[in-house]
Tab-separated table of C-alpha atoms and ligand atoms in Angstrom:
chain	number	residue	atom	x	y	z
A	957	ILE	CA	-75.095	-97.215	134.738
A	958	VAL	CA	-71.995	-99.144	135.791
A	959	ARG	CA	-68.459	-98.120	136.180
A	960	TRP	CA	-66.317	-101.225	135.905
A	961	THR	CA	-62.857	-101.697	134.538
A	962	PRO	CA	-61.146	-105.146	134.054
A	963	PHE	CA	-57.601	-103.765	134.386
A	964	ILE	CA	-55.362	-100.729	134.270
A	965	GLN	CA	-53.501	-100.268	131.011
A	966	GLU	CA	-50.188	-98.487	130.638
A	967	PHE	CA	-48.886	-96.867	127.394
A	968	LYS	CA	-46.244	-94.206	126.810
A	969	ARG	CA	-46.059	-93.668	130.533
A	970	ARG	CA	-49.727	-92.916	130.736
A	971	LYS	CA	-52.075	-95.119	132.825
A	972	TYR	CA	-55.741	-95.503	132.073
A	973	PRO	CA	-58.498	-97.884	133.105
A	974	TRP	CA	-59.225	-100.194	130.126
A	975	ILE	CA	-62.779	-100.229	128.923
A	976	GLN	CA	-64.712	-103.376	128.005
A	977	LEU	CA	-68.244	-102.861	126.753
A	978	ALA	CA	-69.200	-106.470	125.951
A	979	GLY	CA	-68.217	-110.073	126.662
A	980	HIS	CA	-67.295	-111.964	129.855
A	981	GLN	CA	-65.309	-110.177	132.538
A	982	GLY	CA	-62.428	-112.678	132.502
A	983	ASN	CA	-61.854	-112.709	128.795
A	984	PHE	CA	-59.384	-109.780	128.645
A	985	GLN	CA	-55.996	-108.984	130.280
A	986	ALA	CA	-53.285	-106.413	129.768
A	987	GLY	CA	-50.701	-107.420	127.149
A	988	GLU	CA	-47.411	-105.869	126.067
A	989	PRO	CA	-47.495	-101.988	125.911
A	990	GLY	CA	-50.220	-100.859	123.568
A	991	ALA	CA	-51.755	-104.367	123.383
A	992	ILE	CA	-54.392	-106.462	125.150
A	993	LEU	CA	-54.860	-110.222	125.463
A	994	LYS	CA	-58.192	-111.819	124.423
A	995	LYS	CA	-58.987	-115.440	125.330
A	996	TYR	CA	-58.146	-117.689	122.416
A	997	ASP	CA	-60.846	-118.782	120.021
A	998	LYS	CA	-60.164	-120.781	116.899
A	999	HIS	CA	-62.447	-118.979	114.510
A	1000	GLU	CA	-61.104	-115.609	115.731
A	1001	HIS	CA	-57.544	-116.852	115.333
A	1002	GLN	CA	-58.202	-117.986	111.808
A	1003	SER	CA	-60.018	-114.778	110.915
A	1004	PHE	CA	-57.225	-112.486	112.189
A	1005	ASN	CA	-54.642	-114.490	110.243
A	1006	LYS	CA	-56.480	-113.852	107.008
A	1007	LEU	CA	-57.409	-110.281	107.866
A	1008	MET	CA	-53.680	-109.377	108.334
A	1009	VAL	CA	-53.236	-110.011	104.629
A	1010	ASP	CA	-56.538	-108.650	103.422
A	1011	VAL	CA	-57.516	-105.146	102.253
A	1012	LEU	CA	-59.438	-104.873	105.538
A	1013	ARG	CA	-56.193	-104.953	107.562
A	1014	SER	CA	-56.192	-101.190	108.324
A	1015	TYR	CA	-59.802	-101.521	109.768
A	1016	VAL	CA	-59.060	-104.172	112.378
A	1017	PRO	CA	-56.774	-104.181	115.425
A	1018	GLU	CA	-53.353	-105.424	114.565
A	1019	TYR	CA	-52.992	-109.062	115.498
A	1020	ARG	CA	-49.622	-109.688	117.247
A	1021	GLY	CA	-49.776	-113.489	117.595
A	1022	GLU	CA	-50.695	-116.081	120.242
A	1023	VAL	CA	-49.514	-115.798	123.788
A	1024	VAL	CA	-49.660	-118.427	126.559
A	1025	LYS	CA	-50.022	-116.922	130.110
A	1026	ASP	CA	-50.690	-119.049	133.312
A	1027	GLY	CA	-51.444	-122.019	131.076
A	1028	GLU	CA	-54.155	-120.159	129.113
A	1029	CYS	CA	-53.939	-119.278	125.416
A	1030	TYR	CA	-54.633	-115.742	124.184
A	1031	LEU	CA	-54.569	-113.639	121.067
A	1032	GLN	CA	-52.553	-110.486	121.476
A	1033	LEU	CA	-54.269	-107.544	119.859
A	1034	GLN	CA	-53.506	-103.866	119.336
A	1035	ASP	CA	-55.314	-101.847	122.116
A	1036	LEU	CA	-57.521	-99.484	120.098
A	1037	LEU	CA	-57.821	-97.147	123.069
A	1038	CYS	CA	-54.193	-96.498	123.699
A	1039	GLU	CA	-53.847	-93.297	121.623
A	1040	PHE	CA	-56.968	-91.729	123.081
A	1041	GLU	CA	-57.465	-89.723	126.327
A	1042	ALA	CA	-60.669	-90.269	128.387
A	1043	ALA	CA	-62.155	-92.050	125.364
A	1044	CYS	CA	-65.771	-92.185	124.538
A	1045	VAL	CA	-66.439	-95.705	123.236
A	1046	MET	CA	-69.376	-97.393	121.607
A	1047	ASP	CA	-69.739	-101.092	120.572
A	1048	VAL	CA	-72.248	-101.697	117.770
A	1049	LYS	CA	-72.971	-105.357	116.953
A	1050	MET	CA	-73.407	-105.732	113.263
A	1051	GLY	CA	-75.764	-107.892	111.224
A	1052	CYS	CA	-79.395	-108.798	111.234
A	1053	ARG	CA	-78.860	-111.941	113.265
A	1054	THR	CA	-76.304	-112.969	115.931
A	1055	TYR	CA	-76.321	-116.688	115.697
A	1056	LEU	CA	-74.614	-118.822	113.050
A	1057	GLU	CA	-76.701	-121.033	110.654
A	1058	ASP	CA	-74.511	-123.829	112.064
A	1059	GLU	CA	-75.669	-123.104	115.681
A	1060	LEU	CA	-79.288	-123.297	114.528
A	1061	THR	CA	-78.708	-126.743	112.874
A	1062	LYS	CA	-76.895	-128.178	115.828
A	1063	ALA	CA	-79.518	-126.934	118.296
A	1064	ARG	CA	-82.235	-128.563	116.134
A	1065	GLN	CA	-80.383	-131.911	116.154
A	1066	LYS	CA	-79.647	-131.824	119.832
A	1067	PRO	CA	-81.880	-129.095	121.617
A	1068	THR	CA	-80.753	-128.241	125.063
A	1069	LEU	CA	-83.215	-126.282	127.231
A	1070	ARG	CA	-81.870	-123.257	129.039
A	1071	LYS	CA	-83.545	-122.181	132.214
A	1072	ASP	CA	-81.268	-119.102	132.509
A	1073	MET	CA	-82.253	-117.863	129.049
A	1074	TYR	CA	-85.950	-118.354	129.870
A	1075	GLN	CA	-85.443	-116.230	133.058
A	1076	LYS	CA	-83.747	-113.414	130.980
A	1077	MET	CA	-86.639	-113.505	128.504
A	1078	VAL	CA	-89.351	-113.246	131.205
A	1079	GLU	CA	-87.478	-110.294	132.898
A	1080	VAL	CA	-87.705	-108.322	129.679
A	1081	ASP	CA	-91.169	-109.522	128.468
A	1082	PRO	CA	-93.284	-111.943	130.570
A	1083	GLY	CA	-95.522	-112.442	127.546
A	1084	ALA	CA	-92.800	-113.630	125.210
A	1085	PRO	CA	-92.565	-117.341	126.027
A	1086	THR	CA	-95.038	-119.746	124.432
A	1087	PRO	CA	-97.348	-121.717	126.874
A	1088	GLU	CA	-95.088	-124.714	126.278
A	1089	GLU	CA	-91.935	-122.724	127.194
A	1090	HIS	CA	-93.741	-121.355	130.311
A	1091	ALA	CA	-94.601	-124.953	131.280
A	1092	GLN	CA	-90.993	-126.129	131.017
A	1093	LYS	CA	-89.602	-122.801	132.316
A	1094	ALA	CA	-86.865	-123.095	129.671
A	1095	ILE	CA	-86.082	-122.240	126.098
A	1096	THR	CA	-83.464	-123.235	123.534
A	1097	LYS	CA	-80.506	-120.905	122.814
A	1098	PRO	CA	-81.359	-120.074	119.186
A	1099	ARG	CA	-84.885	-119.268	120.231
A	1100	TYR	CA	-83.522	-116.874	122.868
A	1101	MET	CA	-81.057	-115.320	120.371
A	1102	GLN	CA	-83.699	-114.926	117.667
A	1103	TRP	CA	-85.908	-113.227	120.227
A	1104	ARG	CA	-83.161	-110.831	121.279
A	1105	ASP	CA	-82.450	-109.941	117.640
A	1106	ASP	CA	-86.176	-109.150	117.128
A	1107	MET	CA	-86.459	-107.200	120.399
A	1108	SER	CA	-83.524	-105.018	119.373
A	1109	SER	CA	-82.679	-103.203	116.148
A	1110	SER	CA	-80.691	-106.135	114.756
A	1111	THR	CA	-83.497	-107.750	112.656
A	1112	GLY	CA	-84.844	-104.516	111.401
A	1113	MET	CA	-81.793	-102.381	110.968
A	1114	GLY	CA	-78.866	-104.752	110.652
A	1115	PHE	CA	-77.125	-103.565	113.818
A	1116	ARG	CA	-77.668	-102.918	117.527
A	1117	ILE	CA	-75.901	-100.851	120.129
A	1118	GLU	CA	-74.285	-103.183	122.724
A	1119	GLY	CA	-72.813	-100.434	124.983
A	1120	ILE	CA	-71.741	-96.850	125.219
A	1121	ARG	CA	-69.215	-95.287	127.507
A	1122	LYS	CA	-69.044	-91.472	127.815
A	1123	SER	CA	-66.069	-89.415	128.709
A	1124	ASP	CA	-67.060	-89.099	132.423
A	1125	GLY	CA	-66.757	-92.948	132.729
A	1126	ALA	CA	-70.491	-93.626	132.892
A	1127	GLN	CA	-71.416	-96.778	130.914
A	1128	VAL	CA	-74.824	-97.478	129.389
A	1129	LYS	CA	-75.799	-100.946	128.288
A	1130	ASN	CA	-79.551	-100.984	128.430
A	1131	PHE	CA	-80.193	-101.095	124.637
A	1132	LYS	CA	-81.791	-104.580	124.530
A	1133	THR	CA	-85.117	-103.064	123.485
A	1134	THR	CA	-83.876	-100.101	121.601
A	1135	LYS	CA	-85.393	-101.129	118.290
A	1136	ASP	CA	-86.908	-98.463	116.133
A	1137	ARG	CA	-84.931	-96.028	113.967
A	1138	ALA	CA	-85.951	-92.945	116.013
A	1139	SER	CA	-84.715	-94.345	119.332
A	1140	VAL	CA	-81.510	-95.693	117.826
A	1141	LYS	CA	-80.921	-92.238	116.391
A	1142	THR	CA	-81.355	-90.674	119.767
A	1143	SER	CA	-78.821	-93.019	121.367
A	1144	LEU	CA	-76.288	-92.252	118.618
A	1145	ARG	CA	-76.889	-88.565	119.058
A	1146	GLN	CA	-76.236	-88.846	122.810
A	1147	PHE	CA	-73.022	-90.675	122.058
A	1148	VAL	CA	-71.585	-87.759	120.038
A	1149	GLU	CA	-73.326	-84.822	121.764
A	1150	GLU	CA	-70.308	-83.572	123.538
A	1151	HIS	CA	-68.124	-83.660	120.441
A	1152	PRO	CA	-70.393	-83.144	117.372
A	1153	ALA	CA	-67.374	-82.494	115.117
A	1154	VAL	CA	-66.533	-86.076	115.202
A	1155	VAL	CA	-69.635	-87.112	113.282
A	1156	THR	CA	-68.019	-86.044	109.882
A	1157	LYS	CA	-64.975	-88.323	110.743
A	1158	TYR	CA	-67.319	-91.232	111.631
A	1159	VAL	CA	-69.269	-90.839	108.409
A	1160	ARG	CA	-66.008	-90.771	106.315
A	1161	ARG	CA	-64.598	-93.853	108.173
A	1162	LEU	CA	-67.902	-95.853	107.823
A	1163	LYS	CA	-67.923	-95.189	104.082
A	1164	ALA	CA	-64.302	-96.304	103.819
A	1165	ILE	CA	-65.033	-99.507	105.720
A	1166	LYS	CA	-68.021	-100.179	103.553
A	1167	VAL	CA	-66.285	-99.756	100.150
A	1168	THR	CA	-63.345	-101.798	101.438
A	1169	GLN	CA	-65.636	-104.547	102.604
A	1170	GLU	CA	-67.295	-104.613	99.177
A	1171	SER	CA	-63.845	-105.324	97.523
A	1172	SER	CA	-62.442	-107.601	100.232
A	1173	PRO	CA	-61.868	-111.326	99.442
A	1174	PHE	CA	-62.146	-111.957	103.144
A	1175	PHE	CA	-65.453	-110.291	103.529
A	1176	SER	CA	-66.994	-111.979	100.316
A	1177	SER	CA	-65.979	-115.449	101.610
A	1178	HIS	CA	-67.264	-115.288	105.225
A	1179	GLU	CA	-70.376	-115.295	107.202
A	1180	VAL	CA	-69.760	-112.423	109.670
A	1181	ILE	CA	-71.848	-112.903	112.755
A	1182	GLY	CA	-71.686	-111.203	116.146
A	1183	SER	CA	-68.877	-108.944	114.998
A	1184	SER	CA	-68.884	-105.304	116.090
A	1185	LEU	CA	-67.735	-101.984	115.040
A	1186	LEU	CA	-65.918	-100.151	117.780
A	1187	PHE	CA	-66.302	-96.340	117.751
A	1188	VAL	CA	-63.758	-94.337	119.717
A	1189	HIS	CA	-63.351	-90.537	120.049
A	1190	ASP	CA	-62.116	-88.069	122.596
A	1191	ARG	CA	-62.124	-84.377	123.320
A	1192	SER	CA	-59.106	-83.691	121.098
A	1193	GLY	CA	-61.395	-84.487	118.249
A	1194	SER	CA	-59.655	-87.743	117.228
A	1195	ALA	CA	-62.200	-90.333	116.124
A	1196	SER	CA	-62.001	-93.744	114.489
A	1197	ILE	CA	-63.820	-96.979	113.964
A	1198	TRP	CA	-62.544	-100.513	113.807
A	1199	MET	CA	-64.065	-103.961	113.119
A	1200	ILE	CA	-63.664	-106.279	116.158
A	1201	ASP	CA	-64.754	-109.661	117.487
A	1202	PHE	CA	-64.459	-112.489	114.971
A	1203	GLY	CA	-65.360	-115.483	117.122
A	1204	LYS	CA	-68.409	-116.195	114.976
A	1205	THR	CA	-66.878	-115.268	111.594
A	1206	VAL	CA	-66.686	-118.424	109.614
A	1207	PRO	CA	-65.749	-119.303	105.983
A	1208	LEU	CA	-68.815	-119.813	103.703
A	1209	PRO	CA	-69.359	-123.119	102.046
A	1210	SER	CA	-67.609	-122.878	98.677
A	1211	SER	CA	-70.968	-123.241	96.750
A	1212	VAL	CA	-72.491	-120.164	98.635
A	1213	GLN	CA	-72.177	-116.529	97.712
A	1214	VAL	CA	-73.550	-113.789	99.915
A	1215	THR	CA	-74.288	-110.002	99.353
A	1216	HIS	CA	-74.340	-109.130	103.102
A	1217	ARG	CA	-77.501	-107.193	102.106
A	1218	LYS	CA	-80.191	-109.486	100.935
A	1219	PRO	CA	-82.766	-110.727	103.608
A	1220	TRP	CA	-81.740	-113.763	105.470
A	1221	GLN	CA	-83.486	-117.130	104.738
A	1222	GLU	CA	-82.077	-120.242	106.294
A	1223	GLY	CA	-79.547	-121.699	104.007
A	1224	ASN	CA	-78.469	-118.489	102.203
A	1225	HIS	CA	-76.034	-117.491	105.011
A	1226	GLU	CA	-76.795	-113.773	104.494
A	1227	ASP	CA	-75.806	-111.729	107.594
A	1228	GLY	CA	-77.093	-108.260	106.708
A	1229	TYR	CA	-73.797	-106.601	107.647
A	1230	LEU	CA	-73.808	-104.041	104.766
A	1231	THR	CA	-77.464	-103.295	105.395
A	1232	GLY	CA	-76.353	-102.354	108.925
A	1233	ILE	CA	-73.559	-100.044	107.698
A	1234	ASP	CA	-75.893	-98.443	105.126
A	1235	ASN	CA	-78.309	-97.653	107.924
A	1236	LEU	CA	-75.523	-96.363	110.250
A	1237	ILE	CA	-74.176	-94.117	107.567
A	1238	SER	CA	-77.649	-92.710	106.842
A	1239	ILE	CA	-78.461	-91.987	110.524
A	1240	PHE	CA	-74.976	-90.235	111.046
A	1241	GLN	CA	-75.586	-88.149	107.958
A	1242	GLU	CA	-78.904	-87.090	109.329
A	1243	LEU	CA	-77.210	-86.055	112.641
A	1244	LEU	CA	-74.874	-83.827	110.583
A	1245	LYS	CA	-77.887	-81.941	109.195
A	1246	ASP	CA	-79.982	-81.689	112.347
B	88	LIG	P1	-69.054	-110.951	122.912
B	88	LIG	O1	-68.852	-112.042	121.939
B	88	LIG	O2	-69.958	-111.280	124.110
B	88	LIG	O3	-69.436	-109.674	122.322
B	88	LIG	P2	-66.138	-111.139	123.368
B	88	LIG	O4	-65.604	-111.823	124.593
B	88	LIG	O5	-66.069	-111.820	121.988
B	88	LIG	O6	-67.631	-110.706	123.651
B	88	LIG	P3	-65.304	-108.565	122.233
B	88	LIG	O7	-66.717	-108.312	121.756
B	88	LIG	O8	-64.276	-108.876	121.208
B	88	LIG	O9	-65.317	-109.780	123.301
B	88	LIG	O10	-64.817	-107.390	123.048
B	88	LIG	C1	-65.498	-106.982	124.243
B	88	LIG	C2	-65.249	-105.431	124.472
B	88	LIG	O11	-63.883	-105.265	124.704
B	88	LIG	C3	-65.627	-104.601	123.324
B	88	LIG	O12	-66.922	-104.122	123.444
B	88	LIG	C4	-64.611	-103.424	123.486
B	88	LIG	O13	-65.112	-102.496	124.482
B	88	LIG	C5	-63.409	-104.121	124.023
B	88	LIG	N1	-62.395	-104.458	123.063
B	88	LIG	C6	-62.254	-105.670	122.345
B	88	LIG	N2	-61.204	-105.608	121.550
B	88	LIG	C7	-60.589	-104.400	121.699
B	88	LIG	C8	-59.346	-103.822	121.248
B	88	LIG	N3	-58.602	-104.454	120.306
B	88	LIG	N4	-59.062	-102.589	121.668
B	88	LIG	C9	-59.813	-101.936	122.545
B	88	LIG	N5	-60.932	-102.458	123.086
B	88	LIG	C10	-61.337	-103.602	122.705
B	89	LIG	MG1	-68.472	-108.591	120.895
B	90	LIG	MG1	-67.423	-112.435	120.564
C-alpha cells in the first residue's frame, strides 16, 4: 500500500492531492484550473484530435490543446477528478494484449535484451524464464509483456486492474497476478464496497461506452492498446467512467477491419477491447445481485 501524490491540484477554491494510478512519476503536472498536463506523445495527440470530433467525445477527458512548459511539450487534459470529493479511483487497462503488433515486428527485427525485465519476471515467478533466458539473464520486451498479459487477467478476460485507490487514500497496485474471474470479481467488489449504490451507475455507463464504441468511426479504425477505463466515485454517490491513455492507439492499416472481440492472431490486429467491456459488465451485474 502506497500513499503518493505527484502534486496538489486546485479547483473552485478547493485543494486536493491529485491521484495517479499508473505511468511514470514525472509524466504529469498541474495545468490550468480543472486540467492536468500529460507529457506529449504523438499517437496520443493524434487520437485526442480525432476523439474530439467523434461520438466518443463525451467518454474521454476534454483535450485542451498543446502546452509548452520549461521547454517540455504537454497535452492539456480535463482533470476527471476535479468534481469529486475524496475520490475512489480505479484504472482498468483494457484489451487482451498490451503491446502493439508493430512493437512485436520491430522487436523481432532488432531484438534488444532487457536485464531489468528479466529481474521483474524472476521476482514474480522464478520458473518463468526459459533455460536460455536464465543463461543470458535477460529477455526481450515483447516476451515480458506477453508474459505479463498471461499472468494477469488481460489475455483471458480482456482487461486487468492496474490500480485502485480507496477514499481513505490507500492505494493498491498488486494485481499483477490477479488472473481468474473470481479473484477479479473480489477486487471489483472491494473497490465499490463502501458505496454499493454506484454499481448501477457503473453498469449504465459501461453499456453506454460499449454501444457508442460499436458505432464510433474512431473505434472501428484503430487498434486500441494499453488504453484504460478510469472509474471514479465518491461518497456523494457521483460515479462515472472515462476512456484514457491513447499512447498506443494507432490507426489500422486501411485493408484491416477489426471486431475488438475476435481472438487475436498476429496480423489481424484484434485487441479484445469489447470482450473486456462485456466481461466487466457481466461481473458488475453479478455484484448487483449478490
Ligand atoms: P501507462 O502507459 O504506463 O499506463 P501513462 O503515462 O500513459 O501510463 P496514463 O495511463 O494516461 O499515463 O495515466 C496514469 C494515471 O493518471 C491514471 O491511472 C490515472 O490515475 C491518472 N490520470 C490520467 N489521465 C487523467 C485525467 N484526465 N484525469 C484524472 N486522472 C487522470
Ligand atoms: Mg495507462
Ligand atoms: Mg500510456
